[in-house]
Structure formats: structure tokens, C-alpha cells
Amino acid sequence: MEDQEMQLKVKRVTDKFTESMYVLANEPSIALYRLQEHVRRSLPELVQHKTDMQSWEEQSQGAIYTVEYACR
């Protein structure tokens, strides 16, 4: 009876250890996949924001030039 209990406990421990090693081995690749997924999803929006900011900068530079010229 004790031998069967011991075998069951050993099997549980080895199964948990194997599962932990599997998770640790695959964790970096999963993290990189999630990072890549996030970049692909958010990049178009960031590009649009950059384009908008560049346009606003050009408009504000024009307005600043106009104000400076009017103040002379």
C-alpha cells in the first residue's frame, strides 16, 4: 500500500515538474508572440498619429511665422 502511495506521489511531482519546465521553456516565445501581435495591431494607429503630428507641426509653424511677421 505504501509503495503505491509513494509511486502516486512521485508521479504527481514529476508531472508538475514536467509541466513547469514546459511552461518555462515556452514562456519567452509566447511573450515574443504577444509582443509582435501588439506591435502589428498598434503600429497603424501610431503611424497615423505621427502623420497627424507632422501636419499639425507644419500648420503651427506657418501660424507662428505669420504672427511673427505681423508683429514686426
PDB file of N, CA and C in Angstrom:
ATOM      1  N   MET A   1       0.817  -1.194   0.000  1.00  0.00           N
ATOM      2  CA  MET A   1       0.000   0.000   0.000  1.00  0.00           C
ATOM      3  C   MET A   1       0.863   1.261   0.000  1.00  0.00           C
ATOM      4  N   GLU A   2       1.853   1.304   0.852  1.00  0.00           N
ATOM      5  CA  GLU A   2       2.737   2.470   0.910  1.00  0.00           C
ATOM      6  C   GLU A   2       3.490   2.654  -0.400  1.00  0.00           C
ATOM      7  N   ASP A   3       3.836   1.553  -1.024  1.00  0.00           N
ATOM      8  CA  ASP A   3       4.575   1.617  -2.281  1.00  0.00           C
ATOM      9  C   ASP A   3       3.724   2.274  -3.376  1.00  0.00           C
ATOM     10  N   GLN A   4       2.458   1.952  -3.416  1.00  0.00           N
ATOM     11  CA  GLN A   4       1.565   2.562  -4.404  1.00  0.00           C
ATOM     12  C   GLN A   4       1.374   4.054  -4.113  1.00  0.00           C
ATOM     13  N   GLU A   5       1.253   4.396  -2.859  1.00  0.00           N
ATOM     14  CA  GLU A   5       1.136   5.809  -2.475  1.00  0.00           C
ATOM     15  C   GLU A   5       2.378   6.582  -2.880  1.00  0.00           C
ATOM     16  N   MET A   6       3.527   5.974  -2.621  1.00  0.00           N
ATOM     17  CA  MET A   6       4.797   6.620  -2.969  1.00  0.00           C
ATOM     18  C   MET A   6       4.894   6.805  -4.481  1.00  0.00           C
ATOM     19  N   GLN A   7       4.507   5.803  -5.235  1.00  0.00           N
ATOM     20  CA  GLN A   7       4.556   5.911  -6.694  1.00  0.00           C
ATOM     21  C   GLN A   7       3.606   7.007  -7.193  1.00  0.00           C
ATOM     22  N   LEU A   8       2.437   7.091  -6.590  1.00  0.00           N
ATOM     23  CA  LEU A   8       1.483   8.129  -6.966  1.00  0.00           C
ATOM     24  C   LEU A   8       2.043   9.525  -6.660  1.00  0.00           C
ATOM     25  N   LYS A   9       2.649   9.686  -5.504  1.00  0.00           N
ATOM     26  CA  LYS A   9       3.243  10.975  -5.135  1.00  0.00           C
ATOM     27  C   LYS A   9       4.394  11.340  -6.063  1.00  0.00           C
ATOM     28  N   VAL A  10       5.227  10.357  -6.375  1.00  0.00           N
ATOM     29  CA  VAL A  10       6.354  10.599  -7.286  1.00  0.00           C
ATOM     30  C   VAL A  10       5.834  10.995  -8.660  1.00  0.00           C
ATOM     31  N   LYS A  11       4.800  10.315  -9.135  1.00  0.00           N
ATOM     32  CA  LYS A  11       4.222  10.646 -10.445  1.00  0.00           C
ATOM     33  C   LYS A  11       3.669  12.074 -10.445  1.00  0.00           C
ATOM     34  N   ARG A  12       2.972  12.461  -9.386  1.00  0.00           N
ATOM     35  CA  ARG A  12       2.442  13.829  -9.294  1.00  0.00           C
ATOM     36  C   ARG A  12       3.564  14.860  -9.339  1.00  0.00           C
ATOM     37  N   VAL A  13       4.603  14.603  -8.573  1.00  0.00           N
ATOM     38  CA  VAL A  13       5.732  15.540  -8.529  1.00  0.00           C
ATOM     39  C   VAL A  13       6.396  15.640  -9.894  1.00  0.00           C
ATOM     40  N   THR A  14       6.643  14.510 -10.528  1.00  0.00           N
ATOM     41  CA  THR A  14       7.297  14.546 -11.843  1.00  0.00           C
ATOM     42  C   THR A  14       6.396  15.193 -12.886  1.00  0.00           C
ATOM     43  N   ASP A  15       5.092  14.945 -12.813  1.00  0.00           N
ATOM     44  CA  ASP A  15       4.173  15.591 -13.756  1.00  0.00           C
ATOM     45  C   ASP A  15       4.172  17.106 -13.575  1.00  0.00           C
ATOM     46  N   LYS A  16       4.124  17.556 -12.343  1.00  0.00           N
ATOM     47  CA  LYS A  16       4.151  19.002 -12.074  1.00  0.00           C
ATOM     48  C   LYS A  16       5.476  19.619 -12.525  1.00  0.00           C
ATOM     49  N   PHE A  17       6.561  18.907 -12.270  1.00  0.00           N
ATOM     50  CA  PHE A  17       7.880  19.393 -12.679  1.00  0.00           C
ATOM     51  C   PHE A  17       7.955  19.494 -14.200  1.00  0.00           C
ATOM     52  N   THR A  18       7.467  18.462 -14.887  1.00  0.00           N
ATOM     53  CA  THR A  18       7.474  18.463 -16.346  1.00  0.00           C
ATOM     54  C   THR A  18       6.627  19.612 -16.885  1.00  0.00           C
ATOM     55  N   GLU A  19       5.468  19.819 -16.299  1.00  0.00           N
ATOM     56  CA  GLU A  19       4.597  20.911 -16.720  1.00  0.00           C
ATOM     57  C   GLU A  19       5.273  22.265 -16.502  1.00  0.00           C
ATOM     58  N   SER A  20       5.925  22.427 -15.372  1.00  0.00           N
ATOM     59  CA  SER A  20       6.626  23.681 -15.080  1.00  0.00           C
ATOM     60  C   SER A  20       7.757  23.926 -16.071  1.00  0.00           C
ATOM     61  N   MET A  21       8.505  22.886 -16.382  1.00  0.00           N
ATOM     62  CA  MET A  21       9.600  23.028 -17.346  1.00  0.00           C
ATOM     63  C   MET A  21       9.056  23.381 -18.730  1.00  0.00           C
ATOM     64  N   TYR A  22       7.947  22.784 -19.111  1.00  0.00           N
ATOM     65  CA  TYR A  22       7.331  23.075 -20.404  1.00  0.00           C
ATOM     66  C   TYR A  22       6.903  24.544 -20.473  1.00  0.00           C
ATOM     67  N   VAL A  23       6.279  25.019 -19.415  1.00  0.00           N
ATOM     68  CA  VAL A  23       5.838  26.420 -19.377  1.00  0.00           C
ATOM     69  C   VAL A  23       7.040  27.356 -19.435  1.00  0.00           C
ATOM     70  N   LEU A  24       8.069  27.063 -18.660  1.00  0.00           N
ATOM     71  CA  LEU A  24       9.264  27.913 -18.663  1.00  0.00           C
ATOM     72  C   LEU A  24       9.948  27.922 -20.019  1.00  0.00           C
ATOM     73  N   ALA A  25       9.973  26.768 -20.675  1.00  0.00           N
ATOM     74  CA  ALA A  25      10.632  26.682 -21.976  1.00  0.00           C
ATOM     75  C   ALA A  25       9.874  27.468 -23.037  1.00  0.00           C
ATOM     76  N   ASN A  26       8.565  27.527 -22.941  1.00  0.00           N
ATOM     77  CA  ASN A  26       7.759  28.190 -23.963  1.00  0.00           C
ATOM     78  C   ASN A  26       7.371  29.618 -23.615  1.00  0.00           C
ATOM     79  N   GLU A  27       7.617  30.037 -22.415  1.00  0.00           N
ATOM     80  CA  GLU A  27       7.205  31.372 -21.994  1.00  0.00           C
ATOM     81  C   GLU A  27       7.831  32.487 -22.841  1.00  0.00           C
ATOM     82  N   PRO A  28       9.134  32.453 -23.122  1.00  0.00           N
ATOM     83  CA  PRO A  28       9.709  33.536 -23.934  1.00  0.00           C
ATOM     84  C   PRO A  28       9.094  33.614 -25.331  1.00  0.00           C
ATOM     85  N   SER A  29       8.845  32.469 -25.952  1.00  0.00           N
ATOM     86  CA  SER A  29       8.283  32.514 -27.296  1.00  0.00           C
ATOM     87  C   SER A  29       6.853  33.033 -27.268  1.00  0.00           C
ATOM     88  N   ILE A  30       6.111  32.691 -26.236  1.00  0.00           N
ATOM     89  CA  ILE A  30       4.754  33.214 -26.108  1.00  0.00           C
ATOM     90  C   ILE A  30       4.793  34.718 -25.876  1.00  0.00           C
ATOM     91  N   ALA A  31       5.707  35.164 -25.045  1.00  0.00           N
ATOM     92  CA  ALA A  31       5.826  36.600 -24.779  1.00  0.00           C
ATOM     93  C   ALA A  31       6.198  37.360 -26.052  1.00  0.00           C
ATOM     94  N   LEU A  32       7.130  36.815 -26.824  1.00  0.00           N
ATOM     95  CA  LEU A  32       7.517  37.479 -28.070  1.00  0.00           C
ATOM     96  C   LEU A  32       6.369  37.489 -29.070  1.00  0.00           C
ATOM     97  N   TYR A  33       5.592  36.414 -29.106  1.00  0.00           N
ATOM     98  CA  TYR A  33       4.428  36.364 -29.989  1.00  0.00           C
ATOM     99  C   TYR A  33       3.425  37.441 -29.597  1.00  0.00           C
ATOM    100  N   ARG A  34       3.162  37.576 -28.305  1.00  0.00           N
ATOM    101  CA  ARG A  34       2.212  38.591 -27.834  1.00  0.00           C
ATOM    102  C   ARG A  34       2.726  39.996 -28.146  1.00  0.00           C
ATOM    103  N   LEU A  35       4.027  40.196 -27.999  1.00  0.00           N
ATOM    104  CA  LEU A  35       4.625  41.494 -28.309  1.00  0.00           C
ATOM    105  C   LEU A  35       4.470  41.814 -29.794  1.00  0.00           C
ATOM    106  N   GLN A  36       4.761  40.836 -30.637  1.00  0.00           N
ATOM    107  CA  GLN A  36       4.616  41.016 -32.078  1.00  0.00           C
ATOM    108  C   GLN A  36       3.158  41.307 -32.438  1.00  0.00           C
ATOM    109  N   GLU A  37       2.254  40.590 -31.819  1.00  0.00           N
ATOM    110  CA  GLU A  37       0.831  40.794 -32.048  1.00  0.00           C
ATOM    111  C   GLU A  37       0.431  42.227 -31.670  1.00  0.00           C
ATOM    112  N   HIS A  38       0.910  42.699 -30.541  1.00  0.00           N
ATOM    113  CA  HIS A  38       0.602  44.059 -30.085  1.00  0.00           C
ATOM    114  C   HIS A  38       1.157  45.102 -31.057  1.00  0.00           C
ATOM    115  N   VAL A  39       2.395  44.906 -31.508  1.00  0.00           N
ATOM    116  CA  VAL A  39       3.016  45.863 -32.427  1.00  0.00           C
ATOM    117  C   VAL A  39       2.237  45.916 -33.734  1.00  0.00           C
ATOM    118  N   ARG A  40       1.881  44.768 -34.259  1.00  0.00           N
ATOM    119  CA  ARG A  40       1.127  44.743 -35.520  1.00  0.00           C
ATOM    120  C   ARG A  40      -0.230  45.416 -35.386  1.00  0.00           C
ATOM    121  N   ARG A  41      -0.834  45.274 -34.232  1.00  0.00           N
ATOM    122  CA  ARG A  41      -2.155  45.855 -34.021  1.00  0.00           C
ATOM    123  C   ARG A  41      -2.071  47.370 -33.807  1.00  0.00           C
ATOM    124  N   SER A  42      -1.051  47.841 -33.116  1.00  0.00           N
ATOM    125  CA  SER A  42      -0.990  49.262 -32.758  1.00  0.00           C
ATOM    126  C   SER A  42      -0.159  50.108 -33.722  1.00  0.00           C
ATOM    127  N   LEU A  43       0.643  49.506 -34.566  1.00  0.00           N
ATOM    128  CA  LEU A  43       1.517  50.271 -35.455  1.00  0.00           C
ATOM    129  C   LEU A  43       0.752  51.176 -36.422  1.00  0.00           C
ATOM    130  N   PRO A  44      -0.302  50.706 -37.084  1.00  0.00           N
ATOM    131  CA  PRO A  44      -1.009  51.621 -37.996  1.00  0.00           C
ATOM    132  C   PRO A  44      -1.538  52.870 -37.293  1.00  0.00           C
ATOM    133  N   GLU A  45      -2.030  52.714 -36.092  1.00  0.00           N
ATOM    134  CA  GLU A  45      -2.525  53.868 -35.337  1.00  0.00           C
ATOM    135  C   GLU A  45      -1.377  54.817 -34.991  1.00  0.00           C
ATOM    136  N   LEU A  46      -0.227  54.277 -34.607  1.00  0.00           N
ATOM    137  CA  LEU A  46       0.928  55.120 -34.294  1.00  0.00           C
ATOM    138  C   LEU A  46       1.416  55.873 -35.522  1.00  0.00           C
ATOM    139  N   VAL A  47       1.406  55.216 -36.666  1.00  0.00           N
ATOM    140  CA  VAL A  47       1.819  55.878 -37.907  1.00  0.00           C
ATOM    141  C   VAL A  47       0.865  57.026 -38.223  1.00  0.00           C
ATOM    142  N   GLN A  48      -0.424  56.797 -38.021  1.00  0.00           N
ATOM    143  CA  GLN A  48      -1.410  57.853 -38.266  1.00  0.00           C
ATOM    144  C   GLN A  48      -1.193  59.031 -37.316  1.00  0.00           C
ATOM    145  N   HIS A  49      -0.916  58.738 -36.063  1.00  0.00           N
ATOM    146  CA  HIS A  49      -0.637  59.814 -35.095  1.00  0.00           C
ATOM    147  C   HIS A  49       0.606  60.604 -35.503  1.00  0.00           C
ATOM    148  N   LYS A  50       1.627  59.906 -35.966  1.00  0.00           N
ATOM    149  CA  LYS A  50       2.848  60.595 -36.385  1.00  0.00           C
ATOM    150  C   LYS A  50       2.561  61.514 -37.569  1.00  0.00           C
ATOM    151  N   THR A  51       1.802  61.010 -38.526  1.00  0.00           N
ATOM    152  CA  THR A  51       1.449  61.818 -39.692  1.00  0.00           C
ATOM    153  C   THR A  51       0.646  63.046 -39.276  1.00  0.00           C
ATOM    154  N   ASP A  52      -0.320  62.842 -38.377  1.00  0.00           N
ATOM    155  CA  ASP A  52      -1.123  63.968 -37.884  1.00  0.00           C
ATOM    156  C   ASP A  52      -0.248  64.996 -37.171  1.00  0.00           C
ATOM    157  N   MET A  53       0.663  64.533 -36.337  1.00  0.00           N
ATOM    158  CA  MET A  53       1.544  65.446 -35.599  1.00  0.00           C
ATOM    159  C   MET A  53       2.428  66.246 -36.553  1.00  0.00           C
ATOM    160  N   GLN A  54       2.941  65.595 -37.593  1.00  0.00           N
ATOM    161  CA  GLN A  54       3.767  66.311 -38.561  1.00  0.00           C
ATOM    162  C   GLN A  54       2.953  67.378 -39.288  1.00  0.00           C
ATOM    163  N   SER A  55       1.718  67.043 -39.607  1.00  0.00           N
ATOM    164  CA  SER A  55       0.843  68.015 -40.267  1.00  0.00           C
ATOM    165  C   SER A  55       0.553  69.195 -39.341  1.00  0.00           C
ATOM    166  N   TRP A  56       0.253  68.900 -38.081  1.00  0.00           N
ATOM    167  CA  TRP A  56      -0.018  69.969 -37.111  1.00  0.00           C
ATOM    168  C   TRP A  56       1.217  70.836 -36.891  1.00  0.00           C
ATOM    169  N   GLU A  57       2.387  70.215 -36.909  1.00  0.00           N
ATOM    170  CA  GLU A  57       3.622  70.985 -36.736  1.00  0.00           C
ATOM    171  C   GLU A  57       3.802  71.963 -37.895  1.00  0.00           C
ATOM    172  N   GLU A  58       3.566  71.480 -39.114  1.00  0.00           N
ATOM    173  CA  GLU A  58       3.693  72.357 -40.278  1.00  0.00           C
ATOM    174  C   GLU A  58       2.702  73.518 -40.194  1.00  0.00           C
ATOM    175  N   GLN A  59       1.465  73.220 -39.796  1.00  0.00           N
ATOM    176  CA  GLN A  59       0.451  74.274 -39.680  1.00  0.00           C
ATOM    177  C   GLN A  59       0.826  75.282 -38.600  1.00  0.00           C
ATOM    178  N   SER A  60       1.309  74.788 -37.473  1.00  0.00           N
ATOM    179  CA  SER A  60       1.661  75.706 -36.386  1.00  0.00           C
ATOM    180  C   SER A  60       2.894  76.530 -36.743  1.00  0.00           C
ATOM    181  N   GLN A  61       3.834  75.952 -37.471  1.00  0.00           N
ATOM    182  CA  GLN A  61       4.999  76.728 -37.904  1.00  0.00           C
ATOM    183  C   GLN A  61       4.561  77.856 -38.828  1.00  0.00           C
ATOM    184  N   GLY A  62       3.611  77.553 -39.701  1.00  0.00           N
ATOM    185  CA  GLY A  62       3.072  78.599 -40.581  1.00  0.00           C
ATOM    186  C   GLY A  62       2.384  79.694 -39.792  1.00  0.00           C
ATOM    187  N   ALA A  63       1.614  79.310 -38.789  1.00  0.00           N
ATOM    188  CA  ALA A  63       0.912  80.297 -37.955  1.00  0.00           C
ATOM    189  C   ALA A  63       1.909  81.123 -37.156  1.00  0.00           C
ATOM    190  N   ILE A  64       2.942  80.496 -36.629  1.00  0.00           N
ATOM    191  CA  ILE A  64       3.972  81.219 -35.869  1.00  0.00           C
ATOM    192  C   ILE A  64       4.676  82.230 -36.768  1.00  0.00           C
ATOM    193  N   TYR A  65       4.996  81.820 -37.985  1.00  0.00           N
ATOM    194  CA  TYR A  65       5.649  82.732 -38.932  1.00  0.00           C
ATOM    195  C   TYR A  65       4.745  83.928 -39.220  1.00  0.00           C
ATOM    196  N   THR A  66       3.453  83.649 -39.409  1.00  0.00           N
ATOM    197  CA  THR A  66       2.501  84.729 -39.695  1.00  0.00           C
ATOM    198  C   THR A  66       2.415  85.710 -38.532  1.00  0.00           C
ATOM    199  N   VAL A  67       2.349  85.204 -37.314  1.00  0.00           N
ATOM    200  CA  VAL A  67       2.265  86.066 -36.129  1.00  0.00           C
ATOM    201  C   VAL A  67       3.545  86.878 -35.978  1.00  0.00           C
ATOM    202  N   GLU A  68       4.697  86.243 -36.152  1.00  0.00           N
ATOM    203  CA  GLU A  68       5.971  86.965 -36.039  1.00  0.00           C
ATOM    204  C   GLU A  68       6.072  88.052 -37.109  1.00  0.00           C
ATOM    205  N   TYR A  69       5.623  87.746 -38.309  1.00  0.00           N
ATOM    206  CA  TYR A  69       5.681  88.729 -39.390  1.00  0.00           C
ATOM    207  C   TYR A  69       4.736  89.894 -39.105  1.00  0.00           C
ATOM    208  N   ALA A  70       3.568  89.598 -38.530  1.00  0.00           N
ATOM    209  CA  ALA A  70       2.588  90.646 -38.224  1.00  0.00           C
ATOM    210  C   ALA A  70       3.073  91.544 -37.090  1.00  0.00           C
ATOM    211  N   CYS A  71       3.891  91.010 -36.186  1.00  0.00           N
ATOM    212  CA  CYS A  71       4.370  91.790 -35.040  1.00  0.00           C
ATOM    213  C   CYS A  71       5.521  92.713 -35.409  1.00  0.00           C
ATOM    214  N   ARG A  72       6.095  92.594 -36.545  1.00  0.00           N
ATOM    215  CA  ARG A  72       7.249  93.429 -36.913  1.00  0.00           C
ATOM    216  C   ARG A  72       6.865  94.805 -37.299  1.00  0.00           C
TER     217      ARG A  72
END
